[in-house]
Amino acid sequence: MKLEKSLVLNKYLLSLFGFEKVNDLFERLKGVREGYDTDGKSYYACELILLEGLKIPIGDILRYDNAIKEYTEGLVRNRRENINLKYFQYLSVLFSEIFLDNYFHRLKEFLSNLNVFVDFLNEEIHRKENEFLYFEETDLKKLAYWMATGSGKTLIMHINYWQFLKYNKGRLDNIILITPNEGLSKQHYHEMQRSGIPCRLYHENTGSLTLYQNEVLVIDIHKLTEEKKGSGVRVEVESFEGRNLVFIDEGHKGAGTEEKTWKRLREGLAKTGFIFEYSATFGQSIGPKDKDLLREYSKAIIFDYSYKYFYSDGYGKDFYVYNLREKSFQEKFKNLILTGNLLSFYEQILLYEKHREELSEYLIEKPLWAFIGSKVSGAGINSDVLKVVEFLKEISENKSLLKRNIDIILSGKSGLIDLQGNDVFKDRFEHIRREGCKADDIYEKLLNCRSGAFSFFEIKSAEGEIGLKIGEGEYFGVINIGDVSGFKKLLTERGIEVKSDSITPSLFEKVNEHYSNINIIIGAKKFIEGWDSWRVCSMGLINMGKGEGPQIIQLFGRGVRLKGRGFSLKRSDENRYRIKALETLNIFGLNADYINTFLETIRREEVEYEEIQLPIQFINEKKWKKKLYTLKSPEDFDFSSYFFQITVNEDILDKVRIDLRPRVSLAHGLEVTKGESEENILSLEDKYIDLLNWDGIYYELLNYKIAMGYTNLSIDKDTLTEIIRSNGYQLYAFSEQVIPKGFSDLDKLHEIVLMVLKTYIDKFYNDMLRKEESKRLQPVYLVKEDENLAYGEYTVKIEIPADKKEQKERQKFIKKIKGFVKNIEKLYQDDLKEFPRIHFDRHLYTPLLLYKKDKDFIKTIPTQLNEGEFEFIGCLRNYLKAHKERFKNEEIFLLRNLSRKGIRFFQRSGFYPDFIMWRKIKDKQTIAFVDPKGIRHVEDEKIQLHENIKELEKTIGRGDLKLESFILSVSEFKKIKKTCAYSKKDKKDLEREHVLFMEDKEKVINKLFEML
């Protein structure tokens, strides 16, 4: 078996993202913008957290992403150059971060998971000699990176150095970088110095091999020996005794006996330590006949380029998720989320009691409400458990507060809205809305008593338990934590007495009893590790996903566990509300972002692709070749040579929009969306602005400028304060977020000011760049060598499934496609559903291939048209056919504008409109850039291109050339109207900004031509 087919560790890591072939993951990220958004998240992370097959909690992805950002900023800061990781570099670092987190924090579990994965792989291997061997702990002491020359292995190595030191807690005796020759040693030495990594280049006359803490010794393999004989610069491996961290660059450069000797030297250095190895030639160095090397590196290579993802297997409960981000923890919203959690649980209790006999067929247990927090007894408000009990205590003692919160939720006035503009609780609590609810009934069913004092009792017979009760009622809940004394201290500080109960046995052990009166459990690790219950139907989660790793999956397992009818473990297909409601896990989180990505997955077979080359045919070439204009900028344009100073620009200020309002992540099953709160624009007051550390802000922004590559921008501190004092930007927030109540709140205001200024600097810089770039864009005649035309043919890749029956059907399809290619003229002129495409005689070439869900096994280079692009071409084609008389004296041409190849606007953001359309009347022509897309989150500058392009037109100053730009929204107006960004605009307002709506069908094309 070839090496690329044997990469078990790589396959395992890819499976965490839902892929078997890394190329499919690459395809997902190739077009994603490099860098970070104003919230500090990389655009790669924003894309990764949307992956359907993601098994890593979103909170962990964002934690890793923030770490990668810090590593990158370290490179930028030390190397004094603009560095943005490419998508494959980012993924290699991300894979490393995941590995090291598991290796150092959950080694036994990690090893077990890998070997379960090996079992899965071996199930599909029929020849015993090809089976994968189990991982042992020693196998996990090496990570190898199979990366092409020029792909940035050196920078990845530097990041790996920081990654290892961050996670490693034990003492390292030596850190050594082994290179294949002295020249590379010197190169690595200088590169490490540039990155700020302490290092020393090995020389015999150094006098000592003792390294300072975390210092790297750079030495080439030729200077190492097993036993030194005579004088010279060589050093024995035994000189580096102890636990070593070893980096190896291109270790597989030797041949035969020499290679074996080098391998022994390398392994000797790291026999009790850890190895990072980098090579572009693993595939050439390790062949199928090298069984030992093949097995070793199949477990070590963490990154290369190929394998598929897994899909959900559909077991367990359905689930709804409402998650409020931590920075949005205003008291009123925290209480509303918790009240929503209470209502969902109360409704499940009502349904269970009313339909208990019917539900017995589905093996549904009495519902249980579980609160899980990450911090049990943190100081003050940092205790997650304390947040929960204070909420329960408050509503038990203040019925009017609970009633008010319930009324707000049921009346649709929570202030938290979904993407459609509806209250996030609009379609929830069907049974309660129909039957009604009373506070007394909630207290009786959930808290086991209608009224009375809220009491805490330490259960002396059960370690770590505190019972909760109201008045003379029975215990309704139990807190199960390790640090009871610490938690008691927190309660005492708040004037809450914890009494003793020496009689009652363990409450936690009673949870799974059939008639248990315990309705609520509160705690942390206890509910993740070694605890089983079929009862959990509602969860309240606080600050989870900040380091729990794979335990998060266990936590979900507790909640989504379902016996199911006939103990099938699957949810039923019943459409009755009472069944669906009790086969659904309701999760309400406070800063528990990972929960939106719970995926049950299945393993799929590796598949191969058959490639077919499909030539394109140019249409009416004589009419457009060297007759239509296109836009080009000079090859030697270098904006970094133009120096300018930041100023206060009202137009740019008006485009700065910072939204700090509470964000609620919503998920039903695997579909994830985000809601927000209602609009509220605030201003920052001068009296608070004066209290900020402006020197600190100034220096942070200088570092930001360097990190972003804005080296030609001069920033003045007084201008920064002027920008903030102007309040010309839009700040969406609640007063408690921006008005400090004490000096401790100034840090929050500091971060808000930084967000505003970074956003302003980005927009200011890009505006200056656009103006300079636009000055240089010039019209040139379109030729066949243009980037949008130069590829000449499609590469059609058709997936070959593993299943034998499916293979036969797929081969029939491939044979049919090959038949179309032979009869090429028919392929060029017809629209055929069998091979999705559209023929349009005004497009400069044919055919245009389409993406269809029922043909998702077809992939093409260049990529197929998406649904919005296809709809636009169809509407344009139909319109031109229906209005031939109108266009009899003019010519219309269309051309796909390929991403990363075609005409680009805004160098930093890289906007490539999907289509270029020409309208030619005699010697005059109009070039219109047309981009069909959903516009809920379209950047303002893309919409504003219709204005900016007129400035370019004026700069070009040709009477025979006119420029226009349009966004064609595939989103319906009534839907985007509900989003805050467009809530104050009517359809005519947006049309004046050249945003037209595809819902108008052919009318949209008429509007477009009227505006040309």
CSV table of C-alpha atoms in Angstrom, one decimal, residues 52-271:
chain,number,residue,atom,x,y,z
A,52,GLU,CA,-21.2,19.8,8.7
A,53,GLY,CA,-18.9,17.0,9.9
A,54,LEU,CA,-17.1,19.0,12.6
A,55,LYS,CA,-16.5,16.9,15.7
A,56,ILE,CA,-14.4,19.4,17.6
A,57,PRO,CA,-16.4,21.8,19.7
A,58,ILE,CA,-16.6,25.3,18.3
A,59,GLY,CA,-15.2,26.7,21.5
A,60,ASP,CA,-12.1,24.6,21.0
A,61,ILE,CA,-11.8,25.7,17.4
A,62,LEU,CA,-11.9,29.3,18.4
A,63,ARG,CA,-9.4,28.7,21.2
A,64,TYR,CA,-7.0,27.1,18.8
A,65,ASP,CA,-7.7,29.8,16.3
A,66,ASN,CA,-6.8,32.5,18.9
A,67,ALA,CA,-3.6,30.6,19.7
A,68,ILE,CA,-2.7,30.4,16.0
A,69,LYS,CA,-3.3,34.2,15.8
A,70,GLU,CA,-0.9,34.7,18.6
A,71,TYR,CA,1.7,32.6,17.0
A,72,THR,CA,1.3,34.5,13.7
A,73,GLU,CA,1.5,37.8,15.5
A,74,GLY,CA,4.7,36.6,17.1
A,75,LEU,CA,6.1,36.0,13.7
A,76,VAL,CA,5.0,39.4,12.5
A,77,ARG,CA,6.2,41.2,15.5
A,78,ASN,CA,9.7,39.6,15.4
A,79,ARG,CA,10.2,39.3,11.7
A,80,ARG,CA,8.7,42.8,11.0
A,81,GLU,CA,6.9,41.6,7.9
A,82,ASN,CA,3.3,41.0,7.0
A,83,ILE,CA,2.5,37.3,7.4
A,84,ASN,CA,-0.9,35.8,6.8
A,85,LEU,CA,-1.0,32.0,6.9
A,86,LYS,CA,-2.2,30.3,3.7
A,87,TYR,CA,-5.0,27.9,4.1
A,88,PHE,CA,-2.8,24.8,4.0
A,89,GLN,CA,-0.3,26.4,6.5
A,90,TYR,CA,-3.2,27.3,8.8
A,91,LEU,CA,-4.5,23.7,8.6
A,92,SER,CA,-1.1,22.2,9.4
A,93,VAL,CA,-0.7,24.4,12.5
A,94,LEU,CA,-4.3,23.7,13.5
A,95,PHE,CA,-3.8,19.9,13.2
A,96,SER,CA,-0.7,20.3,15.4
A,97,GLU,CA,-2.6,22.3,18.0
A,98,ILE,CA,-5.2,19.6,18.2
A,99,PHE,CA,-2.7,16.8,18.5
A,100,LEU,CA,-0.6,18.5,21.2
A,101,ASP,CA,-3.6,19.5,23.3
A,102,ASN,CA,-4.7,15.8,23.3
A,103,TYR,CA,-1.2,14.5,23.7
A,104,PHE,CA,-0.4,16.5,26.8
A,105,HIS,CA,-3.9,16.7,28.4
A,106,ARG,CA,-5.7,13.5,27.5
A,107,LEU,CA,-3.0,11.0,26.4
A,108,LYS,CA,-4.7,7.7,27.5
A,109,GLU,CA,-8.0,8.7,25.9
A,110,PHE,CA,-6.3,10.0,22.8
A,111,LEU,CA,-4.5,6.7,22.4
A,112,SER,CA,-7.7,4.8,22.9
A,113,ASN,CA,-9.5,6.9,20.3
A,114,LEU,CA,-6.7,6.3,17.8
A,115,ASN,CA,-6.9,2.5,18.2
A,116,VAL,CA,-10.6,2.5,17.9
A,117,PHE,CA,-10.1,4.3,14.6
A,118,VAL,CA,-7.5,1.7,13.6
A,119,ASP,CA,-10.1,-1.0,14.2
A,120,PHE,CA,-12.5,0.8,11.9
A,121,LEU,CA,-9.9,1.0,9.2
A,122,ASN,CA,-9.0,-2.7,9.5
A,123,GLU,CA,-12.6,-3.8,9.1
A,124,GLU,CA,-12.4,-2.9,5.5
A,125,ILE,CA,-9.0,-4.5,4.8
A,126,HIS,CA,-9.2,-8.1,3.5
A,127,ARG,CA,-5.5,-8.9,3.5
A,128,LYS,CA,-4.0,-9.4,6.9
A,129,GLU,CA,-0.6,-8.0,5.9
A,130,ASN,CA,-2.2,-4.7,5.0
A,131,GLU,CA,-3.9,-4.2,8.3
A,132,PHE,CA,-2.9,-1.1,10.3
A,133,LEU,CA,-1.1,-1.7,13.6
A,134,TYR,CA,-2.3,-0.3,16.9
A,135,PHE,CA,-0.8,2.9,18.1
A,136,GLU,CA,1.5,2.8,21.2
A,137,GLU,CA,2.5,5.7,23.3
A,138,THR,CA,5.9,5.8,21.7
A,139,ASP,CA,4.3,6.3,18.3
A,140,LEU,CA,2.8,9.6,19.5
A,141,LYS,CA,6.3,11.0,20.2
A,142,LYS,CA,6.8,12.0,16.6
A,143,LEU,CA,4.9,14.3,14.3
A,144,ALA,CA,5.8,14.5,10.6
A,145,TYR,CA,4.8,17.1,8.0
A,146,TRP,CA,4.7,16.0,4.4
A,147,MET,CA,4.8,19.4,2.7
A,148,ALA,CA,6.0,20.7,-0.7
A,149,THR,CA,9.2,22.7,-1.0
A,150,GLY,CA,8.3,26.4,-0.8
A,151,SER,CA,5.1,25.8,1.2
A,152,GLY,CA,6.4,27.5,4.4
A,153,LYS,CA,7.7,24.6,6.4
A,154,THR,CA,10.2,26.9,8.2
A,155,LEU,CA,7.5,29.1,9.6
A,156,ILE,CA,5.4,26.1,10.5
A,157,MET,CA,8.4,24.7,12.4
A,158,HIS,CA,8.8,28.0,14.4
A,159,ILE,CA,5.1,27.8,15.3
A,160,ASN,CA,5.5,24.2,16.3
A,161,TYR,CA,8.3,25.2,18.6
A,162,TRP,CA,5.9,27.7,20.4
A,163,GLN,CA,3.1,25.2,20.4
A,164,PHE,CA,5.2,22.5,22.1
A,165,LEU,CA,6.5,24.9,24.7
A,166,LYS,CA,3.0,26.1,25.5
A,167,TYR,CA,1.7,22.6,26.1
A,168,ASN,CA,4.7,20.9,27.6
A,169,LYS,CA,4.9,21.1,31.4
A,170,GLY,CA,7.9,18.9,32.0
A,171,ARG,CA,11.6,19.8,31.9
A,172,LEU,CA,13.4,19.7,28.6
A,173,ASP,CA,17.1,19.0,28.7
A,174,ASN,CA,17.8,20.0,25.1
A,175,ILE,CA,16.1,21.4,22.1
A,176,ILE,CA,17.9,20.5,18.9
A,177,LEU,CA,17.2,21.2,15.2
A,178,ILE,CA,18.9,18.7,12.9
A,179,THR,CA,19.4,19.7,9.2
A,180,PRO,CA,20.8,17.8,6.3
A,181,ASN,CA,23.8,20.1,5.8
A,182,GLU,CA,25.8,23.0,7.2
A,183,GLY,CA,24.3,25.5,4.7
A,184,LEU,CA,20.7,24.7,5.9
A,185,SER,CA,21.9,24.9,9.5
A,186,LYS,CA,23.0,28.5,8.9
A,187,GLN,CA,19.8,29.3,7.1
A,188,HIS,CA,17.7,27.8,9.9
A,189,TYR,CA,19.8,29.6,12.5
A,190,HIS,CA,19.2,33.0,10.9
A,191,GLU,CA,15.5,32.3,10.3
A,192,MET,CA,15.0,31.4,13.9
A,193,GLN,CA,16.7,34.6,15.0
A,194,ARG,CA,14.4,36.5,12.7
A,195,SER,CA,11.4,34.9,14.4
A,196,GLY,CA,12.7,35.7,17.9
A,197,ILE,CA,13.5,32.1,18.8
A,198,PRO,CA,16.6,31.8,21.0
A,199,CYS,CA,19.1,29.6,19.1
A,200,ARG,CA,22.8,28.7,18.8
A,201,LEU,CA,24.6,27.4,15.8
A,202,TYR,CA,26.8,24.4,16.7
A,203,HIS,CA,30.6,24.9,16.5
A,204,GLU,CA,33.2,22.7,18.1
A,205,ASN,CA,34.8,25.7,19.8
A,206,THR,CA,31.6,26.7,21.6
A,207,GLY,CA,33.2,25.2,24.7
A,208,SER,CA,30.0,23.7,26.0
A,209,LEU,CA,26.8,22.1,24.7
A,210,THR,CA,24.8,23.4,27.7
A,211,LEU,CA,21.9,25.4,26.4
A,212,TYR,CA,19.9,28.2,28.0
A,213,GLN,CA,16.3,27.5,28.8
A,214,ASN,CA,14.3,27.0,25.5
A,215,GLU,CA,17.4,27.7,23.4
A,216,VAL,CA,17.6,25.7,20.2
A,217,LEU,CA,20.9,24.1,19.1
A,218,VAL,CA,21.0,24.0,15.3
A,219,ILE,CA,23.3,21.2,14.0
A,220,ASP,CA,23.5,19.3,10.7
A,221,ILE,CA,23.3,15.5,10.7
A,222,HIS,CA,27.0,15.2,9.6
A,223,LYS,CA,28.2,16.6,12.9
A,224,LEU,CA,26.5,13.9,14.9
A,225,THR,CA,28.0,10.5,15.6
A,226,GLU,CA,27.3,7.4,17.7
A,227,GLU,CA,30.9,7.3,18.8
A,228,LYS,CA,33.5,10.0,18.2
A,229,LYS,CA,36.9,8.9,16.9
A,230,GLY,CA,39.8,11.4,16.9
A,231,SER,CA,39.5,15.1,16.7
A,232,GLY,CA,37.0,17.1,14.6
A,233,VAL,CA,33.7,19.0,14.8
A,234,ARG,CA,31.5,15.9,15.3
A,235,VAL,CA,29.7,15.3,18.6
A,236,GLU,CA,28.4,12.1,20.1
A,237,VAL,CA,24.7,11.7,20.6
A,238,GLU,CA,25.3,10.8,24.2
A,239,SER,CA,26.4,14.4,24.8
A,240,PHE,CA,22.7,15.3,24.7
A,241,GLU,CA,21.4,13.1,27.5
A,242,GLY,CA,17.9,13.5,28.9
A,243,ARG,CA,14.5,14.5,27.6
A,244,ASN,CA,15.0,16.3,24.3
A,245,LEU,CA,12.8,18.1,21.8
A,246,VAL,CA,14.1,17.4,18.3
A,247,PHE,CA,13.3,19.1,15.0
A,248,ILE,CA,14.4,17.4,11.8
A,249,ASP,CA,14.4,19.1,8.5
A,250,GLU,CA,14.6,16.8,5.4
A,251,GLY,CA,15.9,13.9,7.4
A,252,HIS,CA,15.4,11.4,4.5
A,253,LYS,CA,18.2,12.7,2.3
A,254,GLY,CA,20.6,9.8,2.8
A,255,ALA,CA,20.7,6.5,1.0
A,256,GLY,CA,21.0,2.9,2.1
A,257,THR,CA,23.4,2.4,5.1
A,258,GLU,CA,23.9,6.1,5.5
A,259,GLU,CA,20.1,6.7,5.9
A,260,LYS,CA,19.9,3.9,8.5
A,261,THR,CA,22.8,5.4,10.5
A,262,TRP,CA,21.2,8.9,10.4
A,263,LYS,CA,17.9,7.5,11.5
A,264,ARG,CA,19.6,5.8,14.5
A,265,LEU,CA,21.2,9.1,15.4
A,266,ARG,CA,18.0,11.0,15.2
A,267,GLU,CA,16.1,8.4,17.2
A,268,GLY,CA,18.8,8.3,19.8
A,269,LEU,CA,18.5,12.0,20.5
A,270,ALA,CA,14.8,11.8,21.0
A,271,LYS,CA,14.4,8.4,22.7
